[in-house]
Amino acid sequence: MDTFSKLSSMLLHVLETREPTVDLLESFVDHWKSITNYYIKTTDDSRPVRQTDIPWCLRQMLDILVYEEKQQVEHTGPCLEYLLEHKLLETLCTLGKAQYPPGMVQQVFLFFSKFLSQIQKPLLQLVNVYRPVQKLIGLCVLPGSQTEKEEAQFLLVLCSRVKQDPPTLRYVLQILDQPAAGTSASDQSQPGTQPSNHRTEPPPPSGQTESGLLSALLQLTRSLRAPVCLKACHSLLLLSALQSESSGEILSDRTQLGELLAGRLLELYSLLPLESLDPGEVQSWPHTPWSSQLSQSSDHMTNFFSWLDFLDHLMRGAPQVLAVKLAQCVHRFWLVDVLQPQLLQMCEQVILVSTSVLCAAVRLVQSSSLMDQLVHFLLRTQTLTQLLLQRCDHISDQISLASLSLVDELLQKPHRDILDVLVLSFLQSRSFLSPPAAGQDDGHAEDSEDSDGLDEDPFFSDSLLSDSQLLLHHPPLSSSGPPPLSGLGSAADVVNSFLCLVPVQVRSSQLLQEGGYESYVHDAHTQVTECRSLSLSWDWPLSLPPPSSGEVKEFFEGHLLKVLFDRLGRVLEQPYELNLKLTAVLSRLSSFNHLLLHEYLLNPYIHLSHCSRSLFSVLIRLMAELMQRIQQIPNLTDRLLNTRRDLLGLNHNTGLEHLTLLRGLVVLEEFCKELAAIAFVKLPLDQQ
């Protein structure tokens, strides 16, 4: 009896496992025949597909395939075999292309999306799968298409499958790579149950081409529907982030992805109304995350900067070879072909807007590859570089302000070439030092002629020492750092040198009980720390290079420092906003911890060679001019007090007479305190 029961149980188990398989295949075939019979029996070609049984039959077929895969974990089930053997996917593509019944292509997109996402076995390398997929890609973004939503979902699923199996990239892009001819499907995905005509075949030969997949995705990013645009962007990110050995090379060398993406940037830039844009608004444009702008806005500026952020994000995640190629395309098609001619124009508005766009781009870009191309464009294009720097001292104050802002943004980027090209290459020889000073220890040089003159000048009083002595009692910024050194060339001497530059007669900060240089120490510490973090990986030397020996050419400080010093010499004649930006650039340069910059910009005691100048010497000459010009201003103390109140928004009754000069005086006093604070922060830190 027990034996009979066991036998019955075994037979029942066999029936339970075998019968559903037969029923599944029969049911699968019946559903497919129901679809094909519709085309045989139906003559009404205007009936929408949703009013037929076709959508239901397709859903049933998909459910059967999914259920079968769960039962046949290690082998290909008979239903999937039938689908591949009889080229059902190919037939569905043909029916979708015919759009019969109306709306059929939508059902085909839905079926392919669910088929690729729900069937876990790798299928894209099979010829009876990737060829229908290629054909369905060709049905995307056709003129008058009403299936954007389904197309975007299909392409997103497809790119997700490619991410899971990167070697299939060449199949969906229809690019001939290393052909896998003769390799059976069973070798790549399934055991030997695969029929012979399921083998993997190489796609048709192709050189560099505008892939249907890539161009379709780019077209969908133009959609006015936010979900469609988002899915298209995510699909592009999935493809560009493939980290397999050959994916980056395929996308960079065998497709026009770079040209397509850069072309879209150019297209959006061409829509900007340059004649009516506010350069100030453009220059300070906030970060516009691409994911927050999911569809095309009516604001062209938003669209442009959103796409720029998308490209920047894409390059940060792409393989190096692809990121470089994309950045080069942006350089060639946008920077060189479009922006450079605009920068070379004579129209002030075009110059202002194009410079402001560059300023915003430099500030917003984070990708190292794209930053490399921006730096190359701005600093390695000789005629353009000189022109941009010369415009820091342009006859138009607005152009000068925009150009100085561009320099300021560059100095805040972690790119070594910026300082090397703009400043350090000109200081390397140290030919700004006179021969006597060149033979002395750099840290213990004697007073220069300029500083001697400062001590003897009756306008420069020692009464400021009561303020500067705060330095000696100020707590160090770091508990581990040594206090400032005493003696000539120490932190105290350097700080006092900058503070004593401003004559007593024109000091006005104490009139409103504003702080001395110590009020700048916190900001100076923050800026010096930021500059140090930027230069950590640049391997700057720990000692100064030896001064030039023998016959030395006349020292040239470089185009940037030249225009900065020239501008600083005219600080009493320039608009307040321009002076603020000028001093901001100089203080940032002074904050870097390169020894040459520190020596040239913050050491008041160096002996300058003939016809050379330093930041300190420019300030001394400026103070001499200042003392002559203030003789023309009656009630100087009251006027300075009112000017400070006006700048702080406390007083709006300041007269227009001498207003530029008075504001320049205020800027000059604050700049000297700022330099003193930077010197105070840097010297103790440099001595650690």
XYZ file of C-alpha atoms in Angstrom:
688
model
C 0.000 0.000 0.000
C 2.838 2.351 0.852
C 4.548 1.501 -2.413
C 1.360 2.246 -4.362
C 0.963 5.587 -2.564
C 4.534 6.568 -3.365
C 4.052 5.602 -7.012
C 0.844 7.620 -7.216
C 2.581 10.602 -5.656
C 5.419 10.409 -8.165
C 3.027 10.202 -11.118
C 1.061 13.166 -9.809
C 4.279 15.180 -9.399
C 5.281 14.371 -12.966
C 1.903 15.470 -14.268
C 2.072 18.701 -12.288
C 5.471 19.548 -13.718
C 4.929 18.410 -17.292
C 1.372 19.434 -18.098
C 1.743 23.149 -17.369
C 4.712 23.299 -19.755
C 2.642 21.858 -22.580
C -0.277 24.068 -21.663
C 1.957 27.134 -21.501
C 3.321 26.617 -24.999
C -0.111 25.868 -26.426
C -1.564 28.901 -24.714
C 1.349 31.060 -25.899
C 0.870 29.903 -29.492
C -2.897 30.359 -29.264
C -2.493 33.963 -28.155
C -0.094 34.631 -30.995
C -2.455 33.012 -33.509
C -5.260 35.168 -32.165
C -3.189 38.205 -33.113
C -2.323 36.916 -36.585
C -5.911 35.776 -37.235
C -7.101 39.305 -36.576
C -5.168 40.473 -39.622
C -6.563 37.612 -41.702
C -10.220 38.021 -40.788
C -10.629 41.752 -40.088
C -11.229 44.208 -42.889
C -11.977 47.292 -40.756
C -8.652 49.146 -40.826
C -9.976 52.112 -38.848
C -10.706 50.262 -35.644
C -8.215 51.305 -32.911
C -6.033 48.591 -31.481
C -7.378 49.247 -27.987
C -10.786 48.022 -29.165
C -9.308 44.663 -30.182
C -7.961 41.684 -28.266
C -4.389 42.388 -29.383
C -3.257 44.265 -26.210
C -4.705 41.512 -24.006
C -3.056 38.766 -26.071
C 0.323 40.518 -25.873
C 0.011 40.851 -22.109
C -0.847 37.176 -21.791
C 2.112 36.178 -23.939
C 4.434 38.278 -21.765
C 3.004 36.824 -18.559
C 3.605 33.331 -19.902
C 7.208 34.140 -20.792
C 7.873 35.570 -17.331
C 6.249 32.612 -15.584
C 8.121 30.163 -17.782
C 11.472 31.777 -16.984
C 10.821 31.435 -13.273
C 10.168 27.720 -13.798
C 13.038 27.168 -16.233
C 15.814 28.935 -14.364
C 18.767 27.275 -16.102
C 17.301 26.574 -19.542
C 15.421 28.439 -22.195
C 11.757 27.532 -22.042
C 9.771 26.364 -25.086
C 7.758 29.594 -25.264
C 10.876 31.743 -25.518
C 12.247 29.206 -28.008
C 9.096 29.607 -30.069
C 9.315 33.408 -29.950
C 12.920 33.341 -31.152
C 12.495 30.509 -33.663
C 9.512 32.090 -35.400
C 10.872 35.663 -35.212
C 7.854 37.022 -33.385
C 9.679 40.206 -32.397
C 10.508 40.892 -36.037
C 6.869 40.419 -36.998
C 5.701 42.733 -34.228
C 8.050 45.451 -35.503
C 6.580 45.084 -38.979
C 3.029 45.357 -37.616
C 3.991 48.391 -35.566
C 5.581 50.092 -38.536
C 2.407 49.520 -40.569
C 0.358 51.141 -37.770
C -2.386 48.638 -38.421
C -4.618 48.630 -36.527
C -4.184 52.280 -35.510
C -2.097 52.539 -32.323
C -0.316 49.225 -32.909
C 3.140 50.788 -32.649
C 2.316 51.896 -29.101
C 1.499 48.302 -28.151
C 4.730 47.110 -29.742
C 6.793 49.618 -27.733
C 5.040 48.506 -24.548
C 5.647 44.835 -25.286
C 9.337 45.334 -26.059
C 9.818 47.455 -22.922
C 8.265 44.838 -20.666
C 9.965 41.969 -22.491
C 13.437 43.495 -22.055
C 12.850 44.550 -18.457
C 11.097 41.430 -17.145
C 13.004 38.644 -18.907
C 16.218 38.267 -16.959
C 18.178 36.071 -19.352
C 20.691 38.004 -21.515
C 19.087 38.311 -24.927
C 20.441 41.405 -26.661
C 23.339 39.520 -28.251
C 20.876 37.209 -30.082
C 20.272 38.095 -33.701
C 16.514 37.508 -33.406
C 16.412 40.026 -30.578
C 18.829 42.804 -31.442
C 17.720 43.130 -35.074
C 14.068 43.769 -34.124
C 15.342 46.126 -31.418
C 17.339 48.015 -34.064
C 14.256 48.261 -36.268
C 12.124 49.483 -33.375
C 14.714 52.168 -32.591
C 14.190 53.331 -36.167
C 10.499 53.848 -35.416
C 11.275 56.316 -32.609
C 10.858 60.097 -32.956
C 9.247 59.888 -36.373
C 7.518 63.088 -37.574
C 4.118 63.433 -35.950
C 4.796 60.652 -33.469
C 2.198 60.296 -30.725
C 4.176 57.723 -28.728
C 6.895 59.814 -27.057
C 6.102 58.346 -23.664
C 6.377 54.740 -24.859
C 9.472 55.480 -26.936
C 11.280 57.055 -23.986
C 10.406 54.113 -21.748
C 11.570 51.590 -24.362
C 14.906 53.360 -24.873
C 15.455 53.697 -21.112
C 14.863 49.963 -20.617
C 17.159 49.210 -23.536
C 19.973 51.353 -22.117
C 19.492 49.715 -18.723
C 19.974 46.293 -20.328
C 23.096 47.532 -22.085
C 24.439 48.726 -18.736
C 23.960 45.196 -17.379
C 25.743 43.707 -20.399
C 28.095 46.381 -21.881
C 29.366 44.199 -24.792
C 25.894 44.476 -26.333
C 26.454 48.208 -26.878
C 27.799 47.592 -30.382
C 24.625 45.702 -31.318
C 22.171 48.419 -30.318
C 24.384 51.043 -31.991
C 24.791 48.882 -35.123
C 28.551 49.217 -35.000
C 30.941 46.525 -36.185
C 33.542 45.841 -33.537
C 35.322 42.577 -32.880
C 32.783 40.224 -34.535
C 31.650 37.260 -32.544
C 30.776 35.281 -35.679
C 30.469 31.568 -35.174
C 29.797 31.972 -31.457
C 26.543 30.278 -30.657
C 23.974 31.841 -28.430
C 24.326 28.946 -26.096
C 27.971 29.898 -25.546
C 26.974 33.404 -24.509
C 23.774 33.022 -22.578
C 22.019 29.684 -22.650
C 22.908 26.001 -22.556
C 22.705 23.922 -25.728
C 18.939 24.150 -26.008
C 19.297 27.216 -28.298
C 18.523 26.485 -31.972
C 21.344 27.092 -34.417
C 19.665 30.109 -36.015
C 19.804 31.948 -32.658
C 23.544 32.440 -33.033
C 25.123 35.811 -32.399
C 25.885 37.606 -35.644
C 27.891 40.804 -36.066
C 25.886 43.887 -36.960
C 26.362 45.313 -40.432
C 29.633 47.221 -40.942
C 29.605 50.866 -40.075
C 32.108 53.650 -39.654
C 31.529 56.645 -37.441
C 27.836 57.290 -37.795
C 24.970 59.149 -36.216
C 23.505 56.222 -34.336
C 19.738 55.936 -34.488
C 19.667 55.304 -30.744
C 21.725 58.376 -29.850
C 19.931 60.738 -32.225
C 16.559 59.435 -30.999
C 17.533 60.065 -27.390
C 18.758 63.541 -28.191
C 15.515 64.317 -29.999
C 13.511 63.156 -26.985
C 15.458 65.541 -24.726
C 13.715 68.316 -26.660
C 10.300 67.044 -25.572
C 7.934 69.426 -23.842
C 6.851 66.559 -21.573
C 9.001 66.433 -18.444
C 8.950 62.621 -17.900
C 9.987 62.001 -21.499
C 12.852 64.479 -21.298
C 14.022 63.008 -17.978
C 14.041 59.413 -19.274
C 15.965 60.428 -22.386
C 18.598 62.199 -20.284
C 18.896 59.226 -17.940
C 19.339 56.952 -20.949
C 22.201 59.083 -22.242
C 23.787 59.037 -18.788
C 23.509 55.240 -18.625
C 25.245 54.806 -21.967
C 27.980 57.364 -21.322
C 28.761 55.908 -17.886
C 29.541 52.403 -19.203
C 32.914 51.516 -17.719
C 33.773 48.465 -19.799
C 37.108 48.454 -21.580
C 35.752 49.262 -25.033
C 32.522 51.189 -24.366
C 34.229 54.563 -23.998
C 36.224 54.025 -27.193
C 33.118 52.935 -29.103
C 31.102 55.989 -28.062
C 33.973 58.422 -28.622
C 35.477 57.017 -31.831
C 32.635 55.188 -33.563
C 29.644 57.445 -32.929
C 28.815 61.128 -33.149
C 27.726 61.399 -29.528
C 30.098 64.300 -28.870
C 28.945 66.177 -31.944
C 25.286 65.598 -31.091
C 25.577 66.794 -27.495
C 27.745 69.807 -28.356
C 25.414 70.613 -31.236
C 22.502 70.759 -28.829
C 24.459 73.181 -26.629
C 25.167 75.324 -29.665
C 21.517 75.202 -30.669
C 20.381 76.433 -27.255
C 23.054 79.133 -27.170
C 21.945 80.427 -30.566
C 18.495 81.099 -29.095
C 19.860 83.553 -26.518
C 18.855 87.152 -27.321
C 22.359 88.622 -26.929
C 21.193 92.160 -27.685
C 18.723 92.274 -24.801
C 20.386 90.153 -22.123
C 21.601 91.756 -18.896
C 25.321 90.888 -18.600
C 25.183 91.129 -14.810
C 22.322 88.639 -14.627
C 24.124 86.265 -16.982
C 27.388 86.489 -15.056
C 25.756 85.660 -11.730
C 23.423 82.998 -13.134
C 22.778 80.418 -10.397
C 23.451 76.721 -10.701
C 20.628 75.217 -12.761
C 20.501 71.449 -12.100
C 19.557 69.607 -15.271
C 17.258 67.262 -13.345
C 15.188 70.168 -12.051
C 14.489 71.405 -15.579
C 12.771 68.327 -16.917
C 11.258 69.951 -19.991
C 12.020 72.859 -22.238
C 11.395 76.159 -20.491
C 10.306 79.345 -22.206
C 13.416 80.946 -20.702
C 16.304 80.359 -23.112
C 18.908 81.120 -20.435
C 17.489 78.412 -18.198
C 17.511 75.901 -21.049
C 21.095 76.706 -21.985
C 22.586 76.492 -18.503
C 20.499 73.426 -17.702
C 21.969 71.619 -20.727
C 25.465 72.817 -19.824
C 24.957 71.308 -16.368
C 23.791 68.052 -17.986
C 26.933 67.879 -20.128
C 29.079 68.648 -17.096
C 27.336 65.909 -15.102
C 27.673 63.444 -17.978
C 31.415 64.095 -18.373
C 32.052 63.627 -14.666
C 30.657 60.091 -14.867
C 31.990 59.102 -18.285
C 35.216 57.180 -18.989
C 38.173 59.484 -19.500
C 38.443 58.871 -23.243
C 34.786 59.739 -23.772
C 34.820 62.757 -21.430
C 37.823 64.191 -23.283
C 36.136 63.673 -26.663
C 32.926 65.368 -25.515
C 34.855 68.295 -24.020
C 36.831 68.677 -27.261
C 33.575 68.841 -29.213
C 32.291 71.592 -26.905
C 35.596 73.413 -27.389
C 35.491 73.144 -31.161
C 31.821 73.767 -31.890
C 30.897 76.258 -29.184
C 34.002 77.972 -27.819
C 36.030 78.319 -31.010
C 33.346 78.505 -33.693
C 30.838 80.700 -31.832
C 32.179 82.373 -28.692
C 35.571 83.378 -30.038
C 34.160 85.453 -32.938
C 31.772 87.112 -30.488
C 34.619 87.952 -28.105
C 36.551 89.498 -30.994
C 33.661 91.731 -32.017
C 33.636 95.483 -31.461
C 30.026 95.643 -30.212
C 30.129 96.335 -26.479
C 26.896 94.443 -25.727
C 28.066 91.290 -27.523
C 31.448 91.447 -25.775
C 29.781 91.888 -22.391
C 27.309 89.035 -22.808
C 29.814 86.560 -24.268
C 32.336 87.367 -21.516
C 29.616 87.006 -18.891
C 28.535 83.637 -20.314
C 32.146 82.464 -20.111
C 32.373 83.760 -16.552
C 29.277 81.817 -15.520
C 30.465 78.690 -17.363
C 33.838 78.744 -15.598
C 32.125 79.136 -12.236
C 29.563 76.370 -12.817
C 31.641 73.705 -14.568
C 33.050 70.942 -12.361
C 34.131 68.341 -14.902
C 37.928 68.253 -15.160
C 37.775 67.476 -18.893
C 35.502 70.408 -19.676
C 37.522 72.669 -17.381
C 40.667 71.675 -19.283
C 39.090 72.837 -22.527
C 37.862 76.105 -21.016
C 41.334 76.836 -19.665
C 42.915 75.886 -22.985
C 40.519 78.186 -24.811
C 41.036 81.136 -22.472
C 44.750 80.840 -21.705
C 46.320 78.922 -24.588
C 44.753 80.845 -27.454
C 47.409 83.541 -27.589
C 45.553 86.371 -29.305
C 42.420 85.743 -27.281
C 44.289 85.464 -23.979
C 46.057 88.782 -24.428
C 42.845 90.435 -25.542
C 40.879 89.203 -22.521
C 43.597 90.391 -20.137
C 43.918 93.747 -21.871
C 40.183 94.194 -21.474
C 40.681 94.189 -17.710
C 41.901 97.733 -18.422
C 39.368 98.590 -21.127
C 38.015 102.042 -21.801
C 34.593 100.647 -20.941
C 34.314 100.105 -17.197
C 31.650 97.442 -17.755
C 33.913 95.398 -20.017
C 36.745 95.809 -17.519
C 34.497 94.615 -14.694
C 33.315 91.579 -16.684
C 36.896 90.679 -17.643
C 38.131 91.015 -14.050
C 35.244 88.826 -12.931
C 36.326 86.171 -15.435
C 39.867 86.251 -14.024
C 38.485 86.033 -10.492
C 36.436 82.950 -11.391
C 39.444 81.316 -13.033
C 41.531 81.808 -9.915
C 38.956 79.830 -7.935
C 39.215 76.696 -10.094
C 41.470 73.738 -9.191
C 43.570 73.941 -12.346
C 47.310 74.434 -12.063
C 47.780 75.964 -15.525
C 45.767 79.043 -14.562
C 48.312 80.489 -12.138
C 51.261 79.142 -14.131
C 50.190 80.897 -17.317
C 48.840 84.098 -15.801
C 51.459 84.844 -13.148
C 54.058 82.302 -12.071
C 55.800 81.881 -15.423
C 56.704 85.593 -15.322
C 57.985 85.535 -11.738
C 60.068 82.376 -12.020
C 63.307 84.183 -12.901
C 62.920 86.588 -9.931
C 64.390 89.278 -12.130
C 62.254 91.793 -10.275
C 64.969 91.709 -7.595
C 67.904 94.092 -7.807
C 71.386 92.495 -7.769
C 72.180 93.552 -4.162
C 68.993 91.972 -2.899
C 69.609 88.854 -4.954
C 72.697 88.032 -2.918
C 70.951 88.333 0.430
C 68.854 85.904 2.388
C 65.302 86.279 1.159
C 63.893 86.208 4.659
C 66.171 88.925 6.109
C 66.511 91.551 3.395
C 67.072 95.140 4.416
C 64.586 97.908 3.935
C 63.980 98.790 0.297
C 64.126 102.314 -0.977
C 60.371 102.407 -0.972
C 60.118 101.463 2.681
C 62.854 103.935 3.612
C 60.885 106.626 1.890
C 57.810 105.545 3.779
C 59.477 106.023 7.162
C 60.698 109.491 6.212
C 57.425 110.677 4.715
C 55.708 113.079 7.173
C 52.299 111.919 5.987
C 52.875 108.385 7.319
C 52.552 108.563 11.094
C 53.601 105.997 13.671
C 50.398 106.634 15.606
C 48.867 103.581 13.920
C 51.137 101.313 15.949
C 48.623 101.342 18.753
C 46.292 99.467 16.433
C 48.853 97.238 14.835
C 50.249 96.154 18.165
C 47.088 94.128 18.503
C 48.876 91.715 16.226
C 51.382 90.784 18.863
C 48.609 89.892 21.309
C 46.129 88.403 18.845
C 45.599 84.685 19.562
C 47.072 82.490 16.833
C 44.597 80.959 14.392
C 46.008 77.513 15.101
C 46.926 76.414 18.583
C 49.819 74.438 17.142
C 51.156 77.334 15.111
C 53.981 79.484 16.437
C 53.324 83.157 17.145
C 54.490 85.729 14.596
C 58.188 86.364 14.608
C 59.538 89.675 15.804
C 62.128 91.691 14.017
C 62.477 92.972 10.486
C 60.519 90.878 8.011
C 58.437 89.195 10.692
C 54.680 88.954 10.585
C 54.421 92.052 12.777
C 56.651 94.115 10.472
C 54.844 93.011 7.322
C 51.408 93.686 8.787
C 52.497 97.077 10.144
C 53.982 97.983 6.774
C 50.635 97.572 5.036
C 48.684 99.249 7.821
C 51.013 102.267 7.908
C 50.575 102.835 4.199
C 47.347 104.750 4.719
C 48.068 108.269 6.001
C 46.402 109.247 9.252
C 44.638 112.160 7.592
C 42.557 109.900 5.317
C 41.687 107.090 7.692
C 37.964 106.944 8.324
C 37.103 103.463 9.588
C 37.604 104.507 13.194
C 35.081 107.313 12.710
C 32.308 104.703 12.565
C 34.002 102.503 15.139
C 34.711 99.869 12.518
C 37.387 97.327 13.323
C 40.976 97.430 12.177
C 42.700 94.758 10.142
C 41.625 92.135 12.711
C 38.069 92.345 11.349
C 39.425 90.813 8.125
C 41.358 87.987 9.773
C 38.512 85.481 9.693
C 37.740 86.088 6.004
C 41.443 86.057 5.204
C 41.864 82.723 6.967
C 38.944 81.283 4.985
C 40.354 82.525 1.673
C 43.905 81.362 2.405
C 42.571 77.938 3.379
C 40.558 77.728 0.148
C 43.594 78.658 -1.932
C 45.718 76.093 -0.102
C 43.158 73.364 -0.765
C 43.132 74.234 -4.464
C 46.915 73.922 -4.735
C 47.497 70.860 -2.543
C 48.125 68.543 -5.495
C 50.212 70.989 -7.506
C 53.558 70.144 -5.875
C 54.720 73.719 -5.540
C 58.376 74.053 -4.498
C 59.182 74.503 -0.825
C 61.959 77.011 -1.497
C 62.425 79.982 -3.771
C 64.315 79.456 -7.043
C 67.712 81.156 -7.260
C 67.578 84.680 -8.681
C 68.695 85.199 -12.239
C 72.425 85.701 -12.596
C 74.345 87.574 -15.257
C 72.674 89.853 -17.754
C 68.937 89.728 -17.216
C 66.233 91.025 -19.493
C 64.041 93.788 -18.215
C 61.456 92.326 -15.877
C 57.901 91.995 -17.155
C 55.289 91.052 -14.578
C 52.968 89.529 -17.154
C 49.832 90.861 -18.809
C 47.601 90.121 -15.823
C 49.703 91.751 -13.115
C 50.423 94.654 -15.448
C 46.755 95.509 -15.899
C 46.044 94.899 -12.215
C 48.824 97.244 -11.121
C 47.853 99.835 -13.728
C 44.273 99.682 -12.518
C 45.349 99.879 -8.884
C 47.300 103.027 -9.659
C 44.027 104.612 -10.821
C 41.863 103.416 -7.949
C 41.014 107.029 -7.046
C 39.486 107.595 -10.480
C 37.503 104.388 -10.995
C 33.950 103.299 -10.118
C 33.458 101.726 -6.723
C 32.281 98.347 -8.091
C 35.322 98.079 -10.351
C 37.662 98.839 -7.441
C 36.022 96.132 -5.332
C 36.560 93.506 -8.036
C 40.134 94.704 -8.652
C 41.104 94.417 -4.988
C 39.308 91.060 -4.731
C 41.487 89.629 -7.518
C 44.680 90.998 -5.960
C 43.795 89.704 -2.492
C 43.042 86.255 -3.925
C 46.392 86.166 -5.702
C 48.058 87.187 -2.450
C 46.318 84.347 -0.612
C 47.992 81.545 -2.564
C 50.871 79.926 -0.724
C 53.360 79.894 -3.589
C 56.592 81.450 -2.366
C 57.022 83.599 -5.466
C 53.562 85.096 -5.063
C 54.161 85.735 -1.402
C 57.510 87.373 -2.080
C 56.300 89.572 -4.918
C 52.931 90.597 -3.496
C 53.326 90.550 0.292
C 56.980 91.233 1.036
C 57.485 94.998 1.500
C 61.242 94.605 2.048
C 62.469 93.242 -1.269
C 64.868 95.381 -3.325
C 63.267 95.910 -6.720
C 65.310 96.017 -9.895
C 65.280 99.024 -12.181
C 61.833 99.726 -13.668
C 60.273 96.906 -11.660
C 57.326 97.341 -9.360
C 55.558 95.255 -6.757
C 52.183 95.500 -5.114
C 53.694 97.399 -2.199
C 55.555 99.871 -4.418
C 52.384 100.587 -6.425
C 50.545 101.321 -3.201
C 53.310 103.681 -2.032
C 53.174 105.692 -5.254
C 49.398 105.753 -4.992
C 49.578 107.155 -1.458
C 51.893 109.929 -2.629
C 49.390 110.893 -5.320
C 46.597 110.641 -2.788
C 48.174 113.188 -0.444
C 48.328 115.708 -3.256
C 44.755 115.189 -4.412
C 43.101 115.437 -0.983
C 44.328 119.016 -0.669
C 41.466 119.943 -3.031
C 38.743 118.487 -0.782
C 37.368 120.745 1.972
C 36.042 119.141 5.157
C 37.779 115.890 4.232
C 36.975 114.066 7.486
C 33.253 114.833 7.310
C 33.103 113.922 3.635
C 34.839 110.585 4.280
C 32.477 109.838 7.138
C 29.429 110.570 4.955
C 30.889 108.457 2.158
C 31.335 105.486 4.472
C 27.801 105.896 5.727
C 26.536 106.033 2.174
C 28.382 102.832 1.235
C 26.889 101.134 4.303
C 23.404 102.333 3.378
C 23.201 104.627 6.409
C 23.251 107.954 4.591
C 21.927 108.981 1.200
C 22.865 112.662 1.226
C 26.448 112.376 0.012
C 27.312 115.084 -2.483
C 28.468 114.141 -5.956
C 31.594 116.273 -5.817
C 34.764 114.182 -5.390
C 32.555 111.125 -4.730
C 34.683 108.768 -6.874
C 37.859 109.931 -5.132
C 36.325 109.535 -1.664
C 35.041 106.039 -2.415
C 38.449 105.169 -3.772
C 39.980 106.303 -0.488
C 37.659 104.037 1.472
C 38.455 101.061 -0.790
C 42.173 101.746 -0.462
C 42.056 101.826 3.330
C 40.092 98.596 3.499
C 42.362 96.923 0.941
C 45.449 97.667 3.013
C 43.765 96.182 6.070
C 42.812 93.127 4.028
C 46.398 92.637 2.834
C 47.609 92.999 6.419
C 45.154 90.304 7.530
C 46.278 87.967 4.741
C 49.921 88.494 5.688
C 49.071 87.834 9.343
C 47.309 84.586 8.449
C 49.929 83.356 5.982
C 53.166 84.098 7.805
C 52.470 82.030 10.938
C 51.086 79.204 8.808
C 54.092 79.250 6.498
C 56.429 79.004 9.481
C 54.800 75.839 10.845
